[in-house]
Amino acid sequence: MSALKGKIGLVFGVANKRSIAWAIAQAWHEAGATLAFTYQGDRLKSNVEQLTATFGEDTLLIPCDVTSDEDITNVFSAVKEKFGKLDLLLHSVAFAPKAALEGRFVDTDREAFRMAHDISAYSLIAVAREAAPLMIEGGSIIAMSYYGAEKVIPHYNVMGVAKAALEASTRYLANDLGPDKIRVNCISAGPMNTLAARGISGFTSMLKHYEAHAPLKRNVEPSELGATGVFLASGGSAAITGQVLYVDAGYQIMGM
Ligand code: NAD
Ligand code: 0WE
């Protein structure tokens, strides 16, 4: 209950109740953290309002499209004004144009590559830069990744390349921010049934494939990502930085 008491957390990437960001936010809240949330646009505002309705009055909700430097600046000035500091940041944001996730990787056009990298990888650097001056007591920054960063997952395509950039960025950020006691890590999650996974053709057979082949013979529960989020946010992980932690029922260790 009190592992994160007195901590202020900022969460990017809640779209609905299925969002990985929401699973981790709930776990942070249950561990005693006070939270601020960004939402991508007016379309998602009421979702986030409804989900956080029970979190109490000091919950801050701020619009942020991560492709906008101005939006990002506004988020951190709002956090500074309301709380005066920041301890935790969750980056749970990714996007590539649908067409880039359907055909062949070799057909990725310049604009799809640019967008995927801007939204899914550069944004971590931008938010980390703004977060660091507010993390006056040190901090923990967590980003969400996927196995397609290191091995070819059919149709994950340019998102895999963007996740490779995200994971490498995590290491460079960890090196820059380590002297300020700010840790930066990725959670590499197994496939989760979220908005971002819906409409991916073959997603259901992917969940079945994990069930058949992962050492634990099952898929990952959202609450398990929440628990790892609390671990990476708390003192238990004080000497862990620049890492990718696999929360994937063991799938990543398999060679066949
Ligand atoms: P989701 O759709 O619930 O979350 C994706 C979020 O990205 C949404 O909240 C959306 O609003 C936000 N977003 C997209 N473009 C944005 C922009 N320009 N500005 C601000 N926000 C923007 O889906 P999810 O599965 O919870 O995805 C969250 C993270 O987890 C992503 O980084 C995803 O790559 C990663 N991930 C997902 C899975 C999975 O199988 N679902 C597995 C491993 C990692
Ligand atoms: O990171 C992701 C998905 C991210 C994502 C999803 C979408 C769908 C809607 C990024 N951009 C978009 N753009 C859209 O228009 N995952 C890890 C989930 C996922 O997506 C896949 C997967 C898995 C797993 C795509 C192809 C193959 C496997």
PDB file of C-alpha atoms in Angstrom, residues 99-109 155 157-158:
ATOM      1  CA  ALA A  99      -0.648   0.627 -43.551  1.00  0.00           C
ATOM      2  CA  ALA A 100       2.931   0.314 -42.276  1.00  0.00           C
ATOM      3  CA  LEU A 101       1.820  -2.561 -39.989  1.00  0.00           C
ATOM      4  CA  GLU A 102       0.148  -4.499 -42.774  1.00  0.00           C
ATOM      5  CA  GLY A 103       2.399  -4.908 -45.796  1.00  0.00           C
ATOM      6  CA  ARG A 104       6.099  -5.626 -46.126  1.00  0.00           C
ATOM      7  CA  PHE A 105       8.678  -3.754 -44.028  1.00  0.00           C
ATOM      8  CA  VAL A 106      10.632  -2.976 -47.197  1.00  0.00           C
ATOM      9  CA  ASP A 107       7.714  -0.797 -48.343  1.00  0.00           C
ATOM     10  CA  THR A 108       7.862   1.517 -45.294  1.00  0.00           C
ATOM     11  CA  ASP A 109       7.681   5.086 -46.614  1.00  0.00           C
ATOM     12  CA  HIS A 155       3.892  -7.112 -39.594  1.00  0.00           C
ATOM     13  CA  ASN A 157       7.605  -3.751 -39.170  1.00  0.00           C
ATOM     14  CA  VAL A 158       8.568  -0.110 -38.538  1.00  0.00           C
TER      15      VAL A 158
END
